[in-house]
Coordinates of C-alpha atoms and ligand atoms in Angstrom, one line a residue:
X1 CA 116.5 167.7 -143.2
X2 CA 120.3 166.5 -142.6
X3 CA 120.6 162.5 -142.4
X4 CA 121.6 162.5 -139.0
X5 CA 118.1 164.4 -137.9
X6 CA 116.1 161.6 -140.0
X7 CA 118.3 159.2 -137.9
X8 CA 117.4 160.7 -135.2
X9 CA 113.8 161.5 -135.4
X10 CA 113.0 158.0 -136.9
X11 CA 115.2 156.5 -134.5
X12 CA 113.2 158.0 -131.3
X13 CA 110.0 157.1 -133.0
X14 CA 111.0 153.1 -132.9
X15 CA 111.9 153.8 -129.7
X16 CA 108.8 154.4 -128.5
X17 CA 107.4 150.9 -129.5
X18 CA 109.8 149.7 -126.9
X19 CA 108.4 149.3 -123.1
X20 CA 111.3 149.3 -120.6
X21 CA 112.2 145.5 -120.3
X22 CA 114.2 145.6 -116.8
X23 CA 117.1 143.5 -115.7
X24 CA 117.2 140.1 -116.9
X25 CA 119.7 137.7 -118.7
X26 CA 120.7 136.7 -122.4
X27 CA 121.0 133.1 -122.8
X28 CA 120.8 130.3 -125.2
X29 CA 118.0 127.7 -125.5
X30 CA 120.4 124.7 -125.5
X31 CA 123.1 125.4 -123.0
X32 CA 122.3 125.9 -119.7
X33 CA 119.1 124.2 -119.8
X34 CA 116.4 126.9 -120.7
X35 CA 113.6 125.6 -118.4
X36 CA 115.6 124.5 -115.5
X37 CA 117.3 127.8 -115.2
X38 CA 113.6 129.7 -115.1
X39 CA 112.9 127.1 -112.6
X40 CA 115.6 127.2 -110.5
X41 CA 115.2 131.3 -110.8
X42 CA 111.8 131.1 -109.9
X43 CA 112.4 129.3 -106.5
X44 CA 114.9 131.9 -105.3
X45 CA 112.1 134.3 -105.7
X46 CA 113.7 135.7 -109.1
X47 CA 111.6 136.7 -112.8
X48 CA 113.7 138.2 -114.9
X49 CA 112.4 141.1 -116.8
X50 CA 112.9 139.8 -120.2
X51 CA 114.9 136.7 -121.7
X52 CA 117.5 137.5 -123.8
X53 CA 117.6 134.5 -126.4
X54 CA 120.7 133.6 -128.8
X55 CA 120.0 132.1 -132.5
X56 CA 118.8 128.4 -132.5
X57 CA 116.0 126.4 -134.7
X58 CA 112.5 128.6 -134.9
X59 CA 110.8 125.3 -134.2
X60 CA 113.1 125.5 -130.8
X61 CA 112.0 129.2 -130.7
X62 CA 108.3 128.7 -131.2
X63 CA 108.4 126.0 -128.2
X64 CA 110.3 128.5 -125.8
X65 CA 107.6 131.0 -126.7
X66 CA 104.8 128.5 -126.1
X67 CA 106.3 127.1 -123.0
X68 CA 107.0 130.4 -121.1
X69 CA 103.8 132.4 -122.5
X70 CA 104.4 135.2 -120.1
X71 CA 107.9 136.0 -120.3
X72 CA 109.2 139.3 -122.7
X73 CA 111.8 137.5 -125.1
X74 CA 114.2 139.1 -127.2
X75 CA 116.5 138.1 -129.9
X76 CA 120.0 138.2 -130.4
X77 CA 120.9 137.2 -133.5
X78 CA 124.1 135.7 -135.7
X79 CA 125.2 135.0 -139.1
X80 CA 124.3 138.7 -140.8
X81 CA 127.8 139.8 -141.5
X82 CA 126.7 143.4 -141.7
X83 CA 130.4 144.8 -141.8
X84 CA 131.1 143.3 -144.5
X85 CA 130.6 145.1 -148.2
X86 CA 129.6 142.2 -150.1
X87 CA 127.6 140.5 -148.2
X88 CA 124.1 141.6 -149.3
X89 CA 125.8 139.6 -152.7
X90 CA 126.1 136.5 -151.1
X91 CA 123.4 133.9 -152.2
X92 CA 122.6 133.0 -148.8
X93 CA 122.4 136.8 -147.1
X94 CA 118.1 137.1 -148.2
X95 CA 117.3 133.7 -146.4
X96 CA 119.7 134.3 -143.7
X97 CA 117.6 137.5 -143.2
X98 CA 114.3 136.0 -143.9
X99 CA 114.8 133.4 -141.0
X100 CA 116.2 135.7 -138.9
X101 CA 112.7 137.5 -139.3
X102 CA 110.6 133.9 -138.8
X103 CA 112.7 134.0 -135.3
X104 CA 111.3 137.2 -134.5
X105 CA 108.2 136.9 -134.7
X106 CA 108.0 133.7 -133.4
X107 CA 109.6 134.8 -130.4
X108 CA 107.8 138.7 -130.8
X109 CA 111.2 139.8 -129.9
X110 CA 111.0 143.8 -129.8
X111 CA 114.7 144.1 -131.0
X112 CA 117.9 142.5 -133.1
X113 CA 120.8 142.3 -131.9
X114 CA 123.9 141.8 -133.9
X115 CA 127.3 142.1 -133.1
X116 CA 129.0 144.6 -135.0
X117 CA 131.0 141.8 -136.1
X118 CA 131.9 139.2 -138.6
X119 CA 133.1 135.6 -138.4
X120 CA 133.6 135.6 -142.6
X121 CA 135.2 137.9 -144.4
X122 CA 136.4 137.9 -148.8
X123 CA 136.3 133.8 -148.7
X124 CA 138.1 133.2 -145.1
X125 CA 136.1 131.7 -141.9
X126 CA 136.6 131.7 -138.4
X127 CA 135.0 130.5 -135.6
X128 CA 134.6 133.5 -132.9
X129 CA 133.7 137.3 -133.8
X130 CA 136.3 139.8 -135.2
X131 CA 136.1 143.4 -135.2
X132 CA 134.9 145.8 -137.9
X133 CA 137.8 147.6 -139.6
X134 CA 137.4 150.5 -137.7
X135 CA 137.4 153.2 -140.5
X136 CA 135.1 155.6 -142.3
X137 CA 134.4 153.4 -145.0
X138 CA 133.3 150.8 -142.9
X139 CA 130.7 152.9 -140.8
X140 CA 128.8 154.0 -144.2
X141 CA 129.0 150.0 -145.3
X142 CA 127.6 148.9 -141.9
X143 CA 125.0 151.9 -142.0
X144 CA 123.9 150.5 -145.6
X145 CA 123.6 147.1 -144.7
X146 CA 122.0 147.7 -141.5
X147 CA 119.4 149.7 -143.2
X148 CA 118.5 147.0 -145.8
X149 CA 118.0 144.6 -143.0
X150 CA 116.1 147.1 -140.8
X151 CA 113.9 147.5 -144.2
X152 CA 113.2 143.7 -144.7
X153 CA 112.1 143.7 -140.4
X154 CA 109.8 146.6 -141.3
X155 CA 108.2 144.5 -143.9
X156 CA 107.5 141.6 -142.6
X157 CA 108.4 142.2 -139.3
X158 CA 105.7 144.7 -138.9
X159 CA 102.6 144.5 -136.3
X160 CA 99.4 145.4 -136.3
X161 CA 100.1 148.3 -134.6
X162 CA 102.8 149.4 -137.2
X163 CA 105.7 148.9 -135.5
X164 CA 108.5 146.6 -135.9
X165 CA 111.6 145.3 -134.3
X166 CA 114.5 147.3 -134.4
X167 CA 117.7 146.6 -135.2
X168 CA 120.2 147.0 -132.3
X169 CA 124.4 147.2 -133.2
X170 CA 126.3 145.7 -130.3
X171 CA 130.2 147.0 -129.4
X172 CA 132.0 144.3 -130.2
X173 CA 134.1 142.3 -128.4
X174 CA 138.5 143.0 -129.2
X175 CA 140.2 139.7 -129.1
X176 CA 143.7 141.0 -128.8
X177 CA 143.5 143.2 -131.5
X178 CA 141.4 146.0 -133.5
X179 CA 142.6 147.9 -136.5
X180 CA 141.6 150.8 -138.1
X181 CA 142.1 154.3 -138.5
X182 CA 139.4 156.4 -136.7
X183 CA 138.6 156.0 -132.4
X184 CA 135.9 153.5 -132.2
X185 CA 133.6 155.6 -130.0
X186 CA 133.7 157.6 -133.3
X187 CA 132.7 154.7 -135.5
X188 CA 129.5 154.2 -134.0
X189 CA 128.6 157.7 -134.0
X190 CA 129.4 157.7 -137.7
X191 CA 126.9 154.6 -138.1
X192 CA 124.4 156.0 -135.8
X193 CA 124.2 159.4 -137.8
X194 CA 123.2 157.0 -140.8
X195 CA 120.9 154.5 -139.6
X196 CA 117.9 154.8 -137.2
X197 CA 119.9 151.6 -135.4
X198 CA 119.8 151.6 -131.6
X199 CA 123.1 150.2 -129.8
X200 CA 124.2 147.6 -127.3
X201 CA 126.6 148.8 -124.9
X202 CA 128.4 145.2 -123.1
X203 CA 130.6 146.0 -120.2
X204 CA 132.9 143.4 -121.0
X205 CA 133.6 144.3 -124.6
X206 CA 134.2 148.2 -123.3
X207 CA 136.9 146.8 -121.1
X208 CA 138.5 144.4 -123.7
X209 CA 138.7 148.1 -125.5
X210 CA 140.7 149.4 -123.1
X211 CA 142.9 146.2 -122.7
X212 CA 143.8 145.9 -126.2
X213 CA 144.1 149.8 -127.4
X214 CA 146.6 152.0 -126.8
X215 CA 143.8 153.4 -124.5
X216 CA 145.7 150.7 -121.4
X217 CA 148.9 152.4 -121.5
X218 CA 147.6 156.0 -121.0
X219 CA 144.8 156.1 -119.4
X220 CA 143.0 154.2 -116.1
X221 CA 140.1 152.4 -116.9
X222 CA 138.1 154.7 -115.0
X223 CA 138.7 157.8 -117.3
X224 CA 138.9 155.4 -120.7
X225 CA 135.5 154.6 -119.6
X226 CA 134.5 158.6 -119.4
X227 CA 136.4 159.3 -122.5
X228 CA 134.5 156.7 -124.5
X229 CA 131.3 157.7 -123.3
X230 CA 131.6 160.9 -124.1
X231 CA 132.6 160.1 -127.6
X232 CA 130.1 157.2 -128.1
X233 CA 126.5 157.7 -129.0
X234 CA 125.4 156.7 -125.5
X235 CA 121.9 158.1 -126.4
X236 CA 121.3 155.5 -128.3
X237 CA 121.9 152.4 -126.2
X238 CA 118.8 150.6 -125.7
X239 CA 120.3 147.7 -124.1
X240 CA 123.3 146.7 -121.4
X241 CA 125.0 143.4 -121.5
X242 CA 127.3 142.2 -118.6
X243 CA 129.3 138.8 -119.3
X244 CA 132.2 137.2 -118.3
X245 CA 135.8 137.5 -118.8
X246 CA 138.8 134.9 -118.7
X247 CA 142.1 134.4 -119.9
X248 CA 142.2 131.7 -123.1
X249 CA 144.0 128.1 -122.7
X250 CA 145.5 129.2 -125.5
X251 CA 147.4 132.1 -124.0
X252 CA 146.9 131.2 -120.4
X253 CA 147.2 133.4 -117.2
X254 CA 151.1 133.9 -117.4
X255 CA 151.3 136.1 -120.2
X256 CA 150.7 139.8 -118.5
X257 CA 151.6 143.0 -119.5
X258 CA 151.2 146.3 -117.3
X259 CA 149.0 144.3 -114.4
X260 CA 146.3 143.6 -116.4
X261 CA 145.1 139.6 -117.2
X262 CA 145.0 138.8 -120.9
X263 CA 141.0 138.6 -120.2
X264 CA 138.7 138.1 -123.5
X265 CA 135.2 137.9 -123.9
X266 CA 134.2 134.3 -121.8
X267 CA 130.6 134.4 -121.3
X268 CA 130.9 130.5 -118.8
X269 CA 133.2 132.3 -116.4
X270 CA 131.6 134.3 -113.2
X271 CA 131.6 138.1 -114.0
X272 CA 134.5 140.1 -112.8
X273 CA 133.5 142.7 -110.2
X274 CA 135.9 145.4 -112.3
X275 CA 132.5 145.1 -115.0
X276 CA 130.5 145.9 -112.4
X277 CA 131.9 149.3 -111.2
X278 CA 131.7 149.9 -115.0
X279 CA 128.5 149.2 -115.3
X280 CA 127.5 151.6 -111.8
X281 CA 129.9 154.6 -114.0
X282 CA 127.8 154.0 -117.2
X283 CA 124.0 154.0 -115.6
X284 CA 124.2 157.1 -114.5
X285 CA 125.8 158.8 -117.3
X286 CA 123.6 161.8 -118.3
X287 CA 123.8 160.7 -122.0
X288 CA 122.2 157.4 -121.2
X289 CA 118.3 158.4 -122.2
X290 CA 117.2 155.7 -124.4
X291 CA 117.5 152.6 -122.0
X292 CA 115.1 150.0 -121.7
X293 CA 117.2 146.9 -120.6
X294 CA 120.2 145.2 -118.7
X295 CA 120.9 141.7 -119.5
X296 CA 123.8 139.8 -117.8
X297 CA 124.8 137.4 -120.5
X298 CA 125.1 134.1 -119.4
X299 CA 124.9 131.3 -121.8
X300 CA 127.1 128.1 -121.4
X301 CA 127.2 129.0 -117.7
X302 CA 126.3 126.9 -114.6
X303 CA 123.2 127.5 -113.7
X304 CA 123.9 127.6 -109.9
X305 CA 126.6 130.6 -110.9
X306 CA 123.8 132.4 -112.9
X307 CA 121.2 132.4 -109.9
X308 CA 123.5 133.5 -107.6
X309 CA 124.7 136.4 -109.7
X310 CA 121.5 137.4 -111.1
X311 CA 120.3 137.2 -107.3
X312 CA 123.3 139.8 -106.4
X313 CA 123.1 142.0 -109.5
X314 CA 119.5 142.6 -109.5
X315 CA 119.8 143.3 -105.6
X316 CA 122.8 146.0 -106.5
X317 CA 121.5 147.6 -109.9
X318 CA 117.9 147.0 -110.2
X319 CA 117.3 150.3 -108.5
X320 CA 119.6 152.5 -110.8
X321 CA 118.4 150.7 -113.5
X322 CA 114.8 151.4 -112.9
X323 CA 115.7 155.2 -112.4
X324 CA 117.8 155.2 -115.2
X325 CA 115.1 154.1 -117.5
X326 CA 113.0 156.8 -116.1
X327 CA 114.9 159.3 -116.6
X328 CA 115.3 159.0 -120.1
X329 CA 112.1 158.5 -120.7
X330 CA 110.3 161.4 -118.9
X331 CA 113.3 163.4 -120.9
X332 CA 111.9 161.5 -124.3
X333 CA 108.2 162.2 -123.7
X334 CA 109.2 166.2 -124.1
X335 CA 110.7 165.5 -127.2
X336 CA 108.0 163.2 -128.4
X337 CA 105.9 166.4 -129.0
X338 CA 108.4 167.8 -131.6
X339 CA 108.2 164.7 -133.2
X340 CA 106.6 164.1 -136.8
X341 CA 104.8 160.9 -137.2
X342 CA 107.2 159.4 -139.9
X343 CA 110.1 161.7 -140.7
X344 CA 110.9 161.9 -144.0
X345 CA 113.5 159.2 -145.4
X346 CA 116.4 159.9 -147.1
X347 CA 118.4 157.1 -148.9
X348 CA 121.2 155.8 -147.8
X349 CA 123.9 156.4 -150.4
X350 CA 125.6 153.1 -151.6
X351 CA 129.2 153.4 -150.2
X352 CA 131.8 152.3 -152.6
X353 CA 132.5 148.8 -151.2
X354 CA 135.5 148.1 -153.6
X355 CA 138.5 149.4 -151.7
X356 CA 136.6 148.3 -148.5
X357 CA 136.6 144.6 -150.1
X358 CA 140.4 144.3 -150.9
X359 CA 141.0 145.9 -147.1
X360 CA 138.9 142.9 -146.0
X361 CA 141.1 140.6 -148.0
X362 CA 144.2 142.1 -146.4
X363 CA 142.4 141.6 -143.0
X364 CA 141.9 138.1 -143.4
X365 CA 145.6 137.4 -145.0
X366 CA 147.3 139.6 -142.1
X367 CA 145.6 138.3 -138.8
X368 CA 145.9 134.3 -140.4
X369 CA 149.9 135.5 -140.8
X370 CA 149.8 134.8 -144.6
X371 CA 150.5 138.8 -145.1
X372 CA 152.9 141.4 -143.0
X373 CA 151.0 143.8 -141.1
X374 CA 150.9 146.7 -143.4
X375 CA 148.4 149.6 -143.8
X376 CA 147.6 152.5 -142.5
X377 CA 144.3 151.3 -140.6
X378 CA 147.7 148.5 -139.1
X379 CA 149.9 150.9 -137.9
X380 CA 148.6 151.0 -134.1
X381 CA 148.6 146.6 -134.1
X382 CA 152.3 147.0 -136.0
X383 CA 153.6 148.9 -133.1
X384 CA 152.1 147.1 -130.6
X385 CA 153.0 143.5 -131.9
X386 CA 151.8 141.0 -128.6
X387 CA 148.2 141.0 -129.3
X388 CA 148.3 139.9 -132.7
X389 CA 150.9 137.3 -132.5
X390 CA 148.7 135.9 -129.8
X391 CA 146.0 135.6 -132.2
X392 CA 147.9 134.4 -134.9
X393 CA 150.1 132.2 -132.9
X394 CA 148.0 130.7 -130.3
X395 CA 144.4 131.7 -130.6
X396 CA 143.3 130.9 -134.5
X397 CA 144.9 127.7 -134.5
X398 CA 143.2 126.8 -131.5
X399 CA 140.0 127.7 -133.2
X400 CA 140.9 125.9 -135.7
X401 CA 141.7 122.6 -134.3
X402 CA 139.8 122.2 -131.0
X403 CA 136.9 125.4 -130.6
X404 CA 133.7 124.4 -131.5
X405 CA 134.4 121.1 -132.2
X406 CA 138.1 119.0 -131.4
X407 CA 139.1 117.3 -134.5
X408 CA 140.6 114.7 -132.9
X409 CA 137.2 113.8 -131.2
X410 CA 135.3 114.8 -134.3
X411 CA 137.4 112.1 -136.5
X412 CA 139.4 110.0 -133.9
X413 CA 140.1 107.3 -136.8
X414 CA 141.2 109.6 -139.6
X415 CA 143.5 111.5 -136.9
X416 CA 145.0 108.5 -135.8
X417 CA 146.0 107.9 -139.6
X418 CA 147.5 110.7 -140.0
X419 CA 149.5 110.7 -137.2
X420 CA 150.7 107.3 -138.3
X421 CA 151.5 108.7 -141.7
X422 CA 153.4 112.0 -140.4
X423 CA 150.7 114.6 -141.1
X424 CA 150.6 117.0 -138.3
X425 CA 147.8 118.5 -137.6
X426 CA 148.9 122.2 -137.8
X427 CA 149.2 121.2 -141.5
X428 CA 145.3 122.1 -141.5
X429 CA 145.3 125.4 -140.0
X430 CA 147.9 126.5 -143.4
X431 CA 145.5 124.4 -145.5
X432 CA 142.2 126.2 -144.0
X433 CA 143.8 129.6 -145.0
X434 CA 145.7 128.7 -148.2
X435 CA 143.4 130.6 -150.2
X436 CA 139.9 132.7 -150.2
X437 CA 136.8 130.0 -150.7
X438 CA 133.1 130.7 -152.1
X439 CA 130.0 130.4 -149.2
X440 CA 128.6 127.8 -149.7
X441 CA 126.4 128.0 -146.6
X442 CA 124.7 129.5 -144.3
X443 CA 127.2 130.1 -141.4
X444 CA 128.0 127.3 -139.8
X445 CA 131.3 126.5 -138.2
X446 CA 130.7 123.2 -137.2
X447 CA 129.5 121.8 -140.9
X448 CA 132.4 124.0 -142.0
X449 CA 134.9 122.3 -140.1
X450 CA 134.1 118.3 -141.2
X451 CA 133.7 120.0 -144.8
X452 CA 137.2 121.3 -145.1
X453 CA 138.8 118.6 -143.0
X454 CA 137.4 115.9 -145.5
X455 CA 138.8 118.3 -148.1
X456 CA 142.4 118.4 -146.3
X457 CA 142.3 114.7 -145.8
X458 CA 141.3 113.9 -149.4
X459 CA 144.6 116.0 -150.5
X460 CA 146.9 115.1 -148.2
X461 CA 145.8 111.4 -147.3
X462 CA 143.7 110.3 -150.3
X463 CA 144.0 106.8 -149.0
X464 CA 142.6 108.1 -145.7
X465 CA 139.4 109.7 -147.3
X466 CA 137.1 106.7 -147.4
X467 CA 137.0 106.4 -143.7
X468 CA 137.1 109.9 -143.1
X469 CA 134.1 110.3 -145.4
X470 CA 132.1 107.7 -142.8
X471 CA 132.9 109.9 -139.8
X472 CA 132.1 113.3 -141.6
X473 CA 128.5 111.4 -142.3
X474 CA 128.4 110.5 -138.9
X475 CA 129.0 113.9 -137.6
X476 CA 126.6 115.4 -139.9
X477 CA 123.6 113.0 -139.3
X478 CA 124.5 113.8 -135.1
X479 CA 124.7 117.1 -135.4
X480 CA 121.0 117.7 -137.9
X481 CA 119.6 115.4 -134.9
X482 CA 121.1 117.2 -132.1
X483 CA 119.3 120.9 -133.7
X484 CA 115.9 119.4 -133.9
X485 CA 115.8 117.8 -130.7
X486 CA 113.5 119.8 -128.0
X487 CA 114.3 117.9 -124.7
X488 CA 114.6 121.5 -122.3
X489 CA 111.2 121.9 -123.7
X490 CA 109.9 118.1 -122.3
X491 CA 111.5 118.8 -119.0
X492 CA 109.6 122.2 -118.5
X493 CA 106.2 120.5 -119.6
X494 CA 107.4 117.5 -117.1
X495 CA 108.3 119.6 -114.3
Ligands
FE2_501 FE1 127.1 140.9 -125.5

């Protein structure tokens, strides 16, 4: 049997542990308030299909499950850097996939979902998702390490019943750039014939695919959209998403090219309408068999925007959605027939992750400007220089300094001396890429931030460290407080 049968086969099988799920939304526990967004849903006459939850404490997790006992949740998940070759080597990767299980099961999601992205890659951290390097290579290292992590889930993710979540690879999002050497429809069909991974299709990434390929100067969206389709293994998307899209403060509504809005990923904003007719063009694309949900994805949104879109989208798509469901499976139950039990697995051979490991290096150095844009998988964001000198000139250092966490909020004192001493904060962006730096964590941007700040300060304001030191502890005590605290969870059992 050829891998991309055993794929295939094992795939479909994990498939059928999967009822269809519906419309409903992908949130996060903290922000909008969890309960009061089900409430407020539930007096316009709405129940979502499923919830959709992002990556928080399990003890948060447990409580959601506990406190909405009849509500489908699944799991979208963070901090696996499965593009990345080395990361099954990093001292943190088996607990980062061990609580990633806990989360499952506490929730008894039926999927993961993982971006097919990274925020770390050979020693360098940022704070939002960057593309894969979209190149052969990489497909077979994803593949790998999505396979090792699908293994652990079947472990000890496993029900009575013998099934276990499975692990779904979302598109991910293009902020301004991507880089490789192969189409990236193509790159998931390489992964796919590896892995039995199912796929997240989100509108909004698609169109940030067109926006910031060469795709946007030759095509209209309309027949980017069939040409990627086509191309894409569509028959594997279990899940929809449908989020917002804005321009960035940091690059701001005036900087247009060819009519179309410097829009990236922006899941506060109202959705665009341009996502919907996207989304009509997908569902009823006769290579969309595997279906089972539509989420629109609407953390750190106000709640009174989510109702009302939810209340529009479900009135527009729930229909289609249904049928497309279906469809694919009254086509799947044929093939069940065919189907063996178990197919027989074959081995995913271990890619050779060195070259893959200095182009990930080169990555890093190129989009942080430390190194010119050279290399073959380079040549299309060479010739095309705007995107990436928005991300290198605008967007990182505003990630740097203010996303996720404004320094000069975060340590007004130490800020203020340094100011008074001449030390500009820019001076922290060069310092935070100087040079490649071992994990010393888990992911987490925020604890990153006040570690390497304290770091800046203590080389380039040693006299400024002592106080700096107090509002690092500060932070750090607010912050461990802030991820324990429940208090969604006291206003459901309240209300
Ligand atoms: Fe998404």
């Amino acid at each position: 049997m050829v891998k991309h049968d055993f794929a295939q086969q094992d795939f479909l099988r994990r498939l059928r542990q999967i009822p269809p799920q519906g419309m409903g939304l992908s949130v996060d526990v903290y922000s909008p308030d969890l309960f009061e967004l089900v409430k407020k849903l539930r007096e316009r006459g709405l129940q979502p299909g499923y919830l959709e939850v992002f990556k928080a404490t399990t003890t948060t997790l447990t409580t959601v499950r506990q406190a909405l006992p009849d509500m489908p949740l699944a799991y979208h998940g963070e901090g696996l850097w499965i593009t990345q070759p080395d990361v099954q080597e990093s001292p943190f990767f088996q607990q980062d996939v061990s609580e990633m299980v806990t989360q499952l099961n506490s929730i008894r999601s039926l999927w993961l979902n993982h971006e097919c992205a990274m925020k770390q890659m050979a020693g360098y951290s940022f704070g939002t998702y960057l593309p894969p390097l979209y190149m052969p290579l990489s497909a077979e290292v994803v593949a790998a390490n999505i396979a090792t992590v699908q293994q652990v889930m079947d472990q000890q993710g496993g029900r009575p019943d013998g099934s276990a979540p499975l692990f779904l690879l979302e598109l991910p999002p293009l902020t301004y750039f991507a880089a490789g050497t192969i189409p990236i429809p193509y790159f998931f069909r390489l992964v796919t014939a590896l892995v039995p991974c199912g796929l997240v299709l989100d509108i909004g990434h698609l169109w940030t695919v067109y926006r910031y390929t060469a795709a946007c100067r030759r095509l209209t969206l309309e027949r980017f959209v069939k040409e990627f389709l086509d191309e894409f293994p569509l028959e594997r998307v279990v899940e929809i998403h449908v989020a917002g899209l804005a321009c960035h403060e940091s690059v701001g509504e005036s900087d247009r090219e060819e009519g179309l809005p410097a829009w990236i990923d922006a899941h506060a904003v109202p959705i665009p309408s341009i996502l919907f007719t996207m989304l009509e063009q997908v569902l009823v694309h006769p290579k969309l068999v595997s279906l089972r949900a539509v989420a629109l994805e609407v953390d750190t949104k106000p709640i009174e925007t989510i109702v009302e879109e939810y209340a529009v989208a479900v009135r527009r798509f729930c229909p289609v959605v249904q049928q497309t469901i279906a469809r694919g499976m009254a086509a799947k139950r044929s093939i069940d027939l065919t189907l063996p039990s178990r197919p027989a697995q074959e081995p995913i051979v271990q890619p050779n992750r060195q070259q893959l490991r200095d182009d990930y290096a080169r990555y890093a150095r190129i989009i942080s400007g430390q190194a010119p844009v050279t290399g073959p998988e380079w040549q299309e964001v060479a010739a095309e220089a705007t995107g990436l000198t928005w991300y290198r000139a605008s967007y990182l250092p505003h990630e740097i300094l203010h996303w996720g966490g404004d320094l000069a909020e975060m340590f007004p004192q130490t800020c203020r001396g340094l100011a008074e001493r001449g030390i500009c904060l820019t001076e922290f962006v060069d310092f935070w890429f100087r040079s490649p730096r071992p994990v010393t964590r888990s992911y987490d941007f925020f604890l990153l931030k006040i570690e390497r700040f304290l770091e800046f300060v203590a080389e380039s304001a040693p006299e400024a460290h002592d106080y700096a030191e107090q509002e690092g502890d500060l932070l750090r005590q607010a912050y461990a407080q802030a991820n324990e605290v429940v208090g969604p969870v006291m206003e459901m059992e309240r209300a």
